[in-house]
XYZ file of C-alpha atoms in Angstrom:
747
model
C -30.131 46.090 -32.619
C -32.628 44.193 -30.597
C -35.820 45.045 -32.302
C -37.331 41.757 -31.222
C -36.654 42.309 -27.518
C -38.902 43.864 -24.883
C -37.846 44.778 -21.341
C -39.664 43.307 -18.319
C -38.321 43.902 -14.916
C -34.815 44.657 -16.052
C -34.647 41.464 -18.225
C -34.734 41.242 -21.980
C -37.464 38.868 -23.185
C -37.294 37.688 -26.746
C -40.259 37.991 -29.007
C -40.384 36.348 -32.462
C -42.708 38.276 -34.793
C -43.043 37.496 -38.447
C -39.968 38.581 -40.427
C -40.161 39.936 -43.942
C -37.742 39.147 -46.674
C -36.148 42.477 -46.285
C -35.213 41.804 -42.625
C -31.786 40.218 -43.129
C -28.514 40.448 -41.305
C -25.939 42.589 -43.066
C -22.651 40.723 -43.394
C -19.558 42.460 -44.615
C -15.881 41.509 -44.617
C -13.641 42.939 -41.859
C -10.689 45.089 -42.224
C -8.811 43.910 -39.233
C -9.165 41.374 -36.446
C -8.826 41.703 -32.733
C -8.092 39.250 -29.930
C -9.254 39.226 -26.399
C -7.633 38.830 -23.064
C -9.222 36.701 -20.374
C -10.306 38.442 -17.223
C -10.761 37.350 -13.641
C -14.220 36.089 -12.637
C -16.344 37.467 -9.843
C -15.512 36.564 -6.217
C -17.124 33.300 -5.180
C -18.114 32.186 -1.664
C -17.126 32.114 1.091
C -16.814 35.868 1.652
C -18.037 38.694 3.911
C -19.998 41.570 2.324
C -20.477 45.013 3.889
C -24.244 45.550 4.063
C -24.146 48.757 6.179
C -21.367 51.283 6.486
C -19.199 53.570 4.272
C -18.003 50.644 2.085
C -21.388 49.105 1.452
C -21.179 46.316 -1.162
C -17.480 45.614 -0.616
C -16.634 41.869 -0.549
C -13.791 40.244 1.446
C -12.696 36.621 0.663
C -12.513 34.284 3.705
C -9.998 31.501 4.266
C -10.570 28.344 6.342
C -8.404 29.688 9.192
C -8.728 32.883 11.196
C -9.793 36.115 9.388
C -9.091 39.225 11.404
C -11.530 42.135 11.261
C -10.019 45.570 12.080
C -8.649 48.838 10.759
C -4.943 47.886 10.867
C -3.197 47.165 7.521
C -2.749 43.511 6.750
C -6.043 42.387 8.249
C -8.180 40.015 6.111
C -11.121 42.411 6.492
C -9.811 45.962 6.839
C -12.441 48.496 7.938
C -10.900 51.987 8.116
C -12.872 53.796 10.750
C -12.075 54.955 14.280
C -15.100 53.066 15.644
C -13.274 49.849 14.676
C -10.306 48.664 16.758
C -7.041 47.774 15.015
C -7.814 44.102 15.643
C -11.545 44.107 16.452
C -12.933 40.577 15.863
C -12.009 37.242 14.241
C -14.018 35.045 11.900
C -12.845 31.403 11.784
C -13.868 28.825 9.201
C -13.197 25.183 8.612
C -14.806 21.768 8.156
C -16.799 22.210 11.325
C -18.451 25.518 10.215
C -17.973 29.184 10.967
C -17.570 31.140 14.209
C -16.790 34.688 15.367
C -15.322 36.134 18.552
C -14.495 39.597 19.836
C -10.795 40.429 20.314
C -11.250 42.906 23.191
C -12.457 45.708 20.981
C -13.400 49.191 22.251
C -16.987 49.100 20.941
C -17.645 45.343 21.085
C -19.073 42.951 18.477
C -22.677 41.775 17.913
C -24.187 38.915 15.858
C -27.696 39.440 14.480
C -28.183 42.443 16.792
C -27.039 40.587 20.002
C -23.694 41.543 21.673
C -21.291 38.642 22.139
C -18.698 38.005 24.880
C -17.308 34.659 23.754
C -16.903 32.574 20.517
C -20.275 32.260 18.767
C -21.203 29.928 15.881
C -22.384 31.733 12.722
C -23.998 30.541 9.484
C -24.906 31.690 6.015
C -26.388 35.254 5.846
C -25.720 35.972 9.585
C -24.854 39.656 10.253
C -21.755 40.686 12.258
C -21.534 44.319 13.525
C -18.155 45.891 14.283
C -18.223 49.673 14.930
C -20.307 51.416 12.266
C -19.995 48.476 9.864
C -22.330 45.508 9.418
C -20.926 42.501 7.620
C -22.790 39.478 6.322
C -21.385 35.984 5.977
C -21.981 34.423 2.498
C -21.084 30.776 2.168
C -23.234 29.725 -0.879
C -24.022 31.631 -4.122
C -26.687 34.186 -3.380
C -28.427 36.932 -5.325
C -27.086 40.425 -4.695
C -30.408 41.764 -3.530
C -30.688 38.884 -0.975
C -27.164 39.619 0.277
C -27.835 43.311 0.864
C -31.462 43.055 2.297
C -31.366 42.891 6.062
C -34.195 41.492 8.270
C -36.237 44.373 9.820
C -35.318 43.427 13.371
C -31.667 43.725 12.514
C -31.886 46.823 10.243
C -33.821 48.839 12.848
C -31.827 47.716 15.899
C -28.411 48.582 17.357
C -28.312 52.331 17.024
C -25.104 52.596 19.057
C -23.075 55.762 19.527
C -19.410 54.796 19.110
C -16.218 56.306 20.556
C -12.900 56.297 18.774
C -10.848 53.231 19.367
C -7.148 54.143 20.152
C -4.295 52.480 18.387
C -2.762 49.402 20.004
C 0.049 50.199 22.409
C -0.981 53.862 22.996
C -3.199 55.306 25.543
C -5.313 58.403 25.361
C -2.748 60.153 27.454
C -0.022 59.432 24.928
C -2.259 60.738 22.108
C -2.950 63.953 24.172
C 0.823 64.280 24.782
C 1.483 64.089 21.070
C -1.037 66.834 20.501
C 0.407 69.020 23.203
C 3.942 68.501 21.796
C 2.688 69.900 18.483
C 1.440 73.026 20.340
C 4.725 73.744 22.203
C 6.401 77.049 21.161
C 9.713 77.340 19.410
C 12.996 77.625 21.311
C 13.096 81.433 20.791
C 9.611 81.795 22.098
C 10.409 79.614 25.025
C 13.270 81.784 26.074
C 11.022 84.842 26.131
C 8.183 83.154 27.963
C 8.361 83.140 31.837
C 8.826 79.905 33.723
C 5.556 78.376 34.935
C 4.937 78.173 38.684
C 3.645 80.086 41.642
C 5.253 82.668 43.961
C 5.360 82.011 47.706
C 2.341 83.341 49.588
C 4.466 85.719 51.662
C 6.370 87.016 48.703
C 4.395 88.603 45.857
C 5.839 88.298 42.422
C 7.041 91.643 41.020
C 4.802 92.916 38.160
C 6.422 92.508 34.823
C 7.462 95.518 32.812
C 4.961 97.070 30.288
C 6.878 95.676 27.347
C 6.907 92.124 28.850
C 3.144 92.427 29.601
C 2.399 93.183 26.005
C 4.537 90.208 24.900
C 2.770 87.903 27.345
C -0.633 88.997 26.148
C 0.359 88.277 22.531
C 1.819 84.867 23.347
C -1.146 84.034 25.507
C -3.540 84.838 22.652
C -1.472 82.743 20.303
C -1.403 79.758 22.669
C -5.128 80.007 23.262
C -5.732 79.894 19.491
C -3.501 76.823 19.154
C -5.303 75.105 22.031
C -8.722 75.846 20.632
C -7.730 74.537 17.156
C -6.181 71.441 18.671
C -9.315 70.732 20.748
C -11.477 71.140 17.657
C -9.239 68.877 15.636
C -9.171 66.185 18.358
C -12.966 66.246 18.621
C -13.242 65.703 14.905
C -10.726 62.882 14.659
C -10.291 61.075 17.943
C -13.771 61.256 19.520
C -16.150 61.074 16.638
C -16.772 58.218 14.153
C -15.609 58.856 10.646
C -18.485 59.425 8.118
C -16.486 58.626 5.074
C -13.341 56.577 5.647
C -10.660 56.696 3.078
C -10.672 53.866 0.611
C -8.748 50.637 1.106
C -5.213 50.779 -0.189
C -4.114 48.414 -2.925
C -0.588 46.996 -2.525
C 2.301 48.581 -4.449
C 0.058 50.855 -6.493
C -1.269 47.950 -8.468
C -5.076 48.091 -8.781
C -6.925 45.540 -6.713
C -8.961 42.877 -8.383
C -12.713 43.374 -8.493
C -13.100 39.984 -6.899
C -11.420 41.094 -3.669
C -12.165 44.147 -1.557
C -13.543 46.304 -4.367
C -17.233 46.576 -4.661
C -18.950 43.842 -6.588
C -19.236 44.603 -10.301
C -22.588 44.969 -11.918
C -23.917 44.678 -15.465
C -26.141 47.619 -16.101
C -28.100 48.657 -19.131
C -26.421 51.555 -21.038
C -27.606 55.096 -20.297
C -29.716 56.782 -22.895
C -27.439 57.951 -25.636
C -24.563 56.073 -24.104
C -23.317 59.199 -22.197
C -22.372 59.645 -18.641
C -20.787 57.309 -16.029
C -22.180 56.245 -12.738
C -20.416 57.741 -9.659
C -17.951 55.755 -7.669
C -19.220 53.944 -4.557
C -19.330 56.523 -1.769
C -18.515 59.407 -4.146
C -20.882 62.349 -4.588
C -21.537 63.429 -8.183
C -19.249 66.220 -9.297
C -20.722 69.668 -9.949
C -23.888 71.285 -8.557
C -26.097 69.363 -11.016
C -24.482 66.043 -10.319
C -22.764 65.936 -13.672
C -19.054 64.959 -14.194
C -16.627 67.836 -14.156
C -14.411 68.827 -17.056
C -12.347 66.088 -18.581
C -8.593 65.904 -17.803
C -6.621 65.752 -20.970
C -3.322 63.956 -21.125
C -0.634 66.211 -19.675
C -3.028 68.346 -17.612
C -2.162 68.820 -13.900
C -4.904 68.807 -11.389
C -5.281 71.739 -8.943
C -3.690 71.435 -5.446
C -6.049 70.686 -2.601
C -7.286 73.530 -0.458
C -6.213 71.673 2.661
C -2.628 72.544 1.991
C -1.475 68.904 2.107
C 1.776 68.438 0.175
C 1.122 66.699 -3.083
C 3.452 65.238 -5.716
C 3.130 65.236 -9.566
C 2.942 61.866 -11.278
C 1.490 60.106 -14.297
C -1.469 57.638 -14.317
C -0.810 54.997 -16.951
C -4.290 53.510 -17.553
C -5.026 50.497 -19.814
C -7.983 48.096 -20.100
C -8.571 44.643 -21.475
C -10.122 43.168 -23.610
C -11.498 46.416 -25.111
C -11.220 50.119 -24.554
C -13.015 51.519 -21.589
C -14.137 55.052 -20.412
C -12.339 56.142 -17.258
C -13.648 58.390 -14.461
C -11.394 59.756 -11.694
C -12.399 62.161 -8.910
C -15.631 63.016 -10.746
C -13.828 63.794 -14.040
C -14.052 61.925 -17.314
C -10.480 61.151 -18.341
C -11.325 59.658 -21.703
C -10.895 56.169 -23.217
C -8.051 53.789 -22.609
C -5.190 53.561 -23.246
C -4.227 56.951 -21.819
C -1.665 58.774 -19.678
C -2.773 61.569 -17.363
C -0.579 63.997 -15.324
C -1.979 64.620 -11.870
C -0.904 65.833 -8.374
C -1.837 63.410 -5.600
C -0.975 62.842 -1.898
C 1.688 60.106 -1.167
C 0.491 57.225 0.939
C -3.237 57.822 0.137
C -5.547 55.467 -1.703
C -7.698 56.724 -4.487
C -10.736 55.179 -6.184
C -11.034 55.056 -9.961
C -13.567 53.328 -12.227
C -13.953 52.297 -15.880
C -16.988 51.660 -18.138
C -16.788 48.869 -20.647
C -19.391 49.265 -23.412
C -20.574 46.329 -25.512
C -22.785 48.078 -28.110
C -23.575 44.963 -30.205
C -25.648 43.449 -27.340
C -26.663 46.721 -25.612
C -24.722 46.080 -22.370
C -22.150 47.906 -20.306
C -20.007 46.812 -17.364
C -18.650 49.124 -14.620
C -15.461 48.205 -12.740
C -14.167 50.093 -9.694
C -10.511 49.813 -8.500
C -8.253 51.519 -5.949
C -4.633 52.406 -6.188
C -2.109 53.780 -3.691
C 0.308 56.665 -4.306
C 3.851 55.749 -3.226
C 6.689 58.214 -2.634
C 9.150 58.635 -5.483
C 6.839 56.822 -7.904
C 6.594 58.899 -11.122
C 4.187 56.566 -12.922
C 1.294 54.462 -11.459
C 0.127 51.656 -13.729
C -3.576 50.832 -13.648
C -5.118 47.909 -15.521
C -8.857 47.282 -15.796
C -9.678 43.690 -16.757
C -13.359 43.101 -17.420
C -14.962 39.659 -17.245
C -15.668 39.989 -21.004
C -15.035 37.522 -23.819
C -15.749 37.755 -27.489
C -17.149 35.939 -30.491
C -15.827 36.070 -33.972
C -17.899 35.327 -37.060
C -15.589 33.873 -39.694
C -18.225 32.878 -42.290
C -22.004 32.770 -42.649
C -24.383 31.572 -45.368
C -26.294 34.101 -47.394
C -29.719 35.518 -46.478
C -29.661 34.592 -42.759
C -30.498 36.389 -39.515
C -28.125 36.132 -36.586
C -29.705 35.747 -33.105
C -27.855 35.555 -29.795
C -29.408 34.676 -26.412
C -27.319 34.594 -23.210
C -27.213 34.324 -19.414
C -24.367 36.256 -17.775
C -22.200 34.490 -15.256
C -22.228 37.151 -12.529
C -26.009 37.573 -12.686
C -27.830 34.377 -13.515
C -31.200 36.169 -13.442
C -30.225 38.709 -16.154
C -30.835 37.439 -19.707
C -30.258 39.135 -23.079
C -31.877 38.299 -26.342
C -30.869 40.235 -29.449
C -30.763 40.119 -33.194
C -27.452 41.332 -34.451
C -28.387 43.301 -37.539
C -24.814 43.873 -38.867
C -22.075 41.319 -38.768
C -18.568 42.236 -39.760
C -16.566 39.071 -40.565
C -13.633 38.480 -38.268
C -14.438 41.520 -36.116
C -14.735 40.751 -32.380
C -18.176 41.034 -30.831
C -17.673 41.519 -27.092
C -20.022 39.792 -24.653
C -19.907 39.116 -20.886
C -18.851 35.665 -19.597
C -21.854 33.371 -19.590
C -23.801 30.672 -21.399
C -25.158 31.447 -24.883
C -27.433 30.059 -27.550
C -26.733 30.930 -31.158
C -29.380 30.662 -33.851
C -29.397 31.316 -37.582
C -32.795 31.885 -39.118
C -33.986 32.199 -42.738
C -37.196 33.870 -43.877
C -39.747 31.734 -45.704
C -43.032 32.895 -47.355
C -46.160 31.143 -46.269
C -47.577 30.238 -49.705
C -46.890 31.864 -53.086
C -49.546 34.527 -52.630
C -49.339 35.045 -48.871
C -47.823 38.346 -47.534
C -46.749 36.615 -44.386
C -43.165 35.443 -43.779
C -41.842 33.199 -41.004
C -38.255 32.682 -39.771
C -37.191 29.067 -39.748
C -34.384 28.101 -37.399
C -31.732 26.579 -39.699
C -28.772 26.393 -37.334
C -28.451 26.134 -33.537
C -25.488 25.888 -31.255
C -24.885 26.253 -27.474
C -21.566 27.604 -26.243
C -19.878 29.078 -23.164
C -17.611 32.122 -22.848
C -15.479 31.983 -19.681
C -11.984 32.807 -18.390
C -10.546 29.560 -19.690
C -12.401 29.853 -23.060
C -12.884 33.608 -23.719
C -13.187 33.282 -27.497
C -15.789 31.461 -29.603
C -15.389 31.310 -33.378
C -18.374 30.836 -35.631
C -17.859 29.462 -39.109
C -20.976 28.119 -40.744
C -21.154 27.129 -44.409
C -24.193 26.212 -46.457
C -23.411 22.554 -46.211
C -23.256 22.752 -42.370
C -26.991 23.592 -42.385
C -27.732 19.933 -43.242
C -26.483 18.571 -39.911
C -27.791 18.741 -36.396
C -26.817 17.563 -32.905
C -27.562 14.020 -31.522
C -27.352 13.260 -27.819
C -27.678 9.687 -26.455
C -27.743 8.662 -22.780
C -28.127 5.139 -21.423
C -28.913 3.581 -18.062
C -26.448 2.111 -17.217
C -23.882 4.297 -18.984
C -20.716 3.223 -20.897
C -22.627 1.319 -23.507
C -21.391 0.966 -27.149
C -23.252 3.319 -29.501
C -23.651 2.306 -33.189
C -25.186 4.568 -35.882
C -25.889 3.028 -39.235
C -23.824 -0.032 -38.192
C -20.725 1.995 -37.288
C -19.543 2.371 -33.710
C -19.346 6.129 -32.948
C -18.495 5.991 -29.206
C -19.774 5.128 -25.784
C -22.772 6.612 -23.896
C -23.302 9.376 -22.961
C -22.647 10.392 -26.556
C -22.843 13.781 -28.236
C -22.434 14.074 -31.939
C -23.416 15.862 -35.191
C -25.208 13.898 -37.884
C -26.745 14.695 -41.277
C -30.400 15.413 -41.441
C -32.637 12.405 -42.184
C -33.282 8.936 -40.797
C -30.578 6.703 -39.292
C -30.366 3.393 -37.495
C -29.368 3.592 -33.753
C -28.032 0.519 -31.899
C -26.856 0.320 -28.343
C -24.990 -2.668 -26.899
C -23.672 -3.485 -23.452
C -22.460 -6.605 -21.882
C -25.128 -8.286 -19.748
C -27.993 -6.399 -21.429
C -30.187 -6.852 -24.439
C -29.308 -4.991 -27.603
C -31.372 -1.795 -28.139
C -32.284 -0.725 -31.666
C -34.489 2.141 -32.905
C -34.799 4.600 -35.800
C -33.095 7.899 -35.354
C -34.492 10.956 -37.141
C -32.374 14.109 -37.225
C -34.509 17.250 -37.719
C -33.138 20.813 -37.907
C -35.667 22.166 -35.410
C -35.774 19.194 -32.961
C -32.387 17.877 -31.889
C -32.455 14.081 -31.369
C -32.095 13.307 -27.658
C -32.395 9.581 -26.494
C -32.430 8.529 -22.903
C -32.407 4.682 -23.121
C -32.851 2.273 -20.166
C -31.209 -0.956 -21.160
C -33.018 -4.292 -20.467
C -31.361 -7.461 -19.415
C -32.135 -11.193 -19.539
C -32.591 -13.356 -16.454
C -29.005 -14.588 -16.837
C -27.804 -11.008 -17.419
C -29.544 -9.883 -14.179
C -27.716 -12.597 -12.276
C -24.408 -11.533 -13.877
C -24.988 -7.972 -12.763
C -25.728 -9.107 -9.200
C -22.556 -11.118 -9.248
C -20.490 -8.091 -10.331
C -21.971 -6.043 -7.443
C -21.015 -8.762 -4.986
C -17.428 -8.902 -6.472
C -17.077 -5.086 -6.003
C -17.831 -5.704 -2.282
C -15.355 -8.676 -2.202
C -18.291 -11.121 -1.508
C -16.796 -13.739 -3.888
C -18.761 -16.743 -2.598
C -22.040 -14.864 -3.088
C -20.900 -13.865 -6.592
C -20.136 -17.537 -7.427
C -23.744 -18.462 -6.357
C -25.252 -15.723 -8.592
C -23.123 -16.915 -11.594
C -24.203 -20.558 -10.976
C -27.842 -19.377 -11.181
C -27.024 -17.439 -14.330
C -25.846 -20.665 -16.035
C -29.275 -22.201 -15.166
C -31.201 -19.409 -16.920
C -30.364 -20.211 -20.509
C -27.625 -17.623 -21.100
C -26.471 -16.547 -24.510
C -23.057 -17.743 -25.791
C -21.489 -14.318 -25.022
C -23.031 -14.526 -21.577
C -21.561 -17.975 -21.001
C -18.049 -16.737 -21.880
C -18.513 -13.804 -19.448
C -19.719 -16.167 -16.692
C -16.609 -18.406 -17.082
C -14.313 -15.387 -16.934
C -16.033 -13.998 -13.765
C -15.920 -17.448 -12.111
C -12.196 -17.594 -12.830
C -11.704 -14.169 -11.279
C -13.678 -15.117 -8.100
C -11.731 -18.410 -7.570
C -8.431 -16.592 -8.226
C -9.439 -14.121 -5.424
C -10.119 -17.123 -3.171
C -6.634 -18.582 -3.973
C -8.214 -21.590 -5.672
C -5.749 -21.286 -8.600
C -6.389 -24.611 -10.310
C -10.160 -24.072 -10.546
C -9.618 -20.457 -11.637
C -7.320 -21.611 -14.469
C -9.857 -24.057 -15.705
C -12.596 -21.299 -16.087
C -10.013 -18.993 -17.746
C -9.259 -21.685 -20.284
C -12.947 -21.925 -21.123
C -13.386 -18.231 -21.393
C -10.323 -17.870 -23.640
C -12.104 -19.683 -26.485
C -14.538 -16.774 -26.953
C -13.653 -13.623 -28.936
C -15.065 -11.194 -26.315
C -13.160 -12.668 -23.339
C -9.972 -13.922 -24.972
C -7.518 -11.362 -23.702
C -9.027 -10.781 -20.293
C -8.916 -14.604 -19.786
C -5.280 -14.752 -21.054
C -4.325 -12.096 -18.501
C -6.025 -14.194 -15.777
C -4.006 -17.273 -16.908
C -0.820 -15.255 -16.853
C -1.603 -14.142 -13.335
C -2.163 -17.777 -12.285
C 1.104 -18.875 -13.791
C 2.919 -16.070 -12.067
C 1.463 -17.054 -8.724
C 2.684 -20.583 -9.330
C 6.211 -19.200 -10.245
C 5.816 -20.574 -13.778
C 7.048 -17.416 -15.426
C 8.067 -19.143 -18.711
C 4.398 -19.870 -19.331
C 3.164 -16.514 -18.054
C 5.461 -14.434 -20.204
C 4.145 -15.380 -23.717
C 0.606 -14.760 -22.603
C 1.518 -11.294 -21.288
C 3.321 -10.422 -24.516
C 0.353 -11.375 -26.651
C -2.064 -9.380 -24.445
C 0.172 -6.284 -24.539
C 0.539 -6.502 -28.340
C -2.972 -7.482 -29.460
C -5.590 -6.456 -26.854
C -7.735 -3.455 -27.850
C -8.880 -2.880 -24.226
C -6.685 -0.280 -22.513
C -7.591 -1.553 -19.020
C -6.516 -5.093 -19.950
C -3.274 -3.930 -21.619
C -2.492 -1.881 -18.534
C -3.085 -4.872 -16.295
C -0.736 -6.959 -18.376
C 1.964 -4.341 -18.216
C 1.660 -4.002 -14.490
C 1.964 -7.769 -14.073
C 4.997 -7.778 -16.366
C 6.658 -5.155 -14.203
C 6.161 -7.267 -11.028
C 7.525 -10.513 -12.444
C 10.886 -11.473 -11.013
C 13.700 -12.172 -11.733
C 13.276 -10.696 -15.221
C 15.080 -7.466 -15.806
C 13.959 -6.951 -19.362
C 12.370 -8.793 -22.259
C 12.849 -8.612 -26.055
C 10.069 -9.890 -28.229
C 11.145 -10.532 -31.852
C 8.531 -10.976 -34.549
C 9.237 -11.105 -38.318
C 7.043 -10.909 -41.374
C 7.150 -13.533 -42.704
C 7.814 -15.557 -39.457
C 10.260 -18.412 -39.104
C 13.473 -16.303 -39.295
C 16.682 -17.108 -37.468
C 17.744 -14.686 -34.724
C 21.314 -13.974 -33.591
C 22.035 -11.962 -30.375
C 25.567 -10.617 -29.949
C 26.751 -13.131 -32.603
C 25.168 -16.051 -30.690
C 22.350 -17.917 -32.465
C 19.004 -18.402 -30.751
C 17.586 -21.902 -30.950
C 13.993 -20.798 -31.519
C 12.861 -19.054 -34.768
C 10.560 -16.006 -34.894
C 8.389 -15.204 -33.102
C 10.752 -15.534 -30.159
C 10.844 -14.120 -26.598
C 14.283 -13.377 -25.098
C 14.278 -12.827 -21.365
C 16.609 -12.996 -18.346
C 18.930 -10.645 -20.226
C 21.363 -8.502 -18.270
C 21.237 -4.755 -18.671
C 23.289 -3.185 -21.470
C 23.497 -3.010 -25.270
C 22.606 -5.789 -27.653
C 23.199 -6.393 -31.401
C 20.424 -8.421 -32.993
C 20.484 -9.969 -36.492
C 17.349 -11.435 -38.178
C 17.888 -13.668 -41.252
C 15.677 -15.848 -43.452
C 16.459 -17.583 -46.817
C 15.346 -15.468 -49.735
C 15.331 -12.215 -47.733
C 17.845 -9.546 -46.854
C 19.231 -9.729 -43.299
C 18.141 -7.016 -40.826
C 20.443 -5.713 -38.027
C 19.216 -3.950 -34.909
C 20.912 -2.375 -31.839
C 19.048 -2.252 -28.514
C 19.839 -0.992 -25.078
C 18.071 -2.702 -22.141
C 17.059 -1.072 -18.850
C 15.198 -2.426 -15.799
C 11.779 -3.907 -16.347
C 11.681 -2.921 -19.995
C 9.515 -4.556 -22.621
C 10.965 -4.231 -26.148
C 8.776 -5.502 -28.990
C 10.815 -5.851 -32.215
C 8.583 -6.251 -35.336
C 10.466 -6.518 -38.560
C 9.165 -6.796 -42.120
C 11.797 -8.632 -44.131
C 12.591 -7.480 -47.614
C 12.997 -10.074 -50.413
C 16.342 -10.331 -52.132
C 16.102 -8.596 -55.547
C 16.128 -11.039 -58.539
């Protein structure tokens, strides 16, 4: 599949040798399609990762508040070992940084190998030791090998011997009492046993009969055996750290997400031949040779444990998404999902299970480990594996092309894959990990009519992303699509108008697709000189332009004035605009200067002078509607709403600038005492208007305002045309434009 790839240090490096005419991607139609299901991404910082201890590699997400470390259920960081107290330590985060403090634990807490007795500040990659566990604080994205590699002074230090931490609220005496209660004889045995105590010194106790002596010897031997077993059991459980703590329980039998306390997932290359699964974290390989044991077929019951612990029969309902996965449980290969397996397991215990997702088209596989908890009276345990895997679908491709895919995977930015897909099945999903990808189509070309050498020309190129919010990418390329290529245009400053071949295509930064060949590029922005250049679109070299716009002396002054206005320094802005008028501005620059002067004087409450500059600016095409909005604002400040209203209506109806239209609408909403407005326009104009059977003195276009709330019947009439009747209902601060095209009376 990837005959052009060579492996270097675990990464695939693409080579591009000469390609013969026979080296072509096979494309065949599909028989059925398949969809994918998005999966959850890898856990992101901040989190704590176990770098030493039984659960090495496990990640625990951290909140801004307190995060308790301990072996008690419900802790943010649960470490199930007797060397860890139920509430051992606390990591606290927030805007001021991170800190850790010991909570009176049995074995204490240390940071970077030094014991702590009070709250200590910690930072990224600091190491916190609690019992036999060492945790590392991760606050920024870090490579896995950097997370797990400890400094030598920390790795070789702190060889502490731990004692078992008792549960909260119980003393060692209580625990010993519980053990002794378990060793007490039954009621029948107690009746036969003599009362403990001592006879008085002057009165010797009579010797027991021979039959009683034999019974006492037997009971004593039995009691001694019980005491010896109890002492051995206590030494193994209470006074010695656990070597392999049981896995963390997932709530309600639902498998935990790989982004929480499960070990971090890894993308690994497939094993030779595609056989075998890696063992679970902390799990020894099954069998003497380290190979998985015999597979459990659906309906097969596992053997009871030798320990004699009571187990219950149940079913494991195992599914995976977005594709089938190979499942391993307790060292056995269960088969591929979906499947149902009958097993016997202990209630209340957590069990690890893992799945292997194989993506054969790109030579990758992904291993996901989960945990589930067996609950009493639960006949079926559902388990769902969701891999961070998306897919691509090839809907159509031109003839005689080769399909190349290069990608960087999201959960390992240093792992890259480059492959040539030799066989493409149309509409069949090709599964790939979440990441960023580059797609190329190449076509072989002979170097000369007699040359035996062929080269592969890149005839199509696209970049795309596969992620949780966009897990599917469809590829549909036709022969005519090979004649276009991307164009990217950036400007300094941004938000400039971009024209290609005289047609405005958008504002900078601009991304588009254009036909191959030469084009004319024009960039325009207010206050700057127009930029023009030839644009050449080539299939192998995408056109990318990064343009720094130049400005005139007047334009430079205008830009300075705008900066001063943004800082509310209006008098300084007025001085800059006056200098701009003295530097031979262009007509469009003059109109802009007048508008800005009006805005400055309006902000300084010099309304009359502001209105004069707005009137000058209104005469230009570029500043007409912004200047009309300025005039309407001035009239509103002077309480001349009859003059302000027609200006606002015209701006709202005719302006193409969304910001200007929004400003006009906001001013309309604030104007008082108007409750609502009806604007009536007829084509042709000059029609008579009747409202609720009362004629209006003015002909269309007409503005009706100061109307109370409620329903209105409007009739529009003009000689030679059919009358038009409308019904409107007015609400608070509502603008109702009524535009009617009158129909001529048939001859």
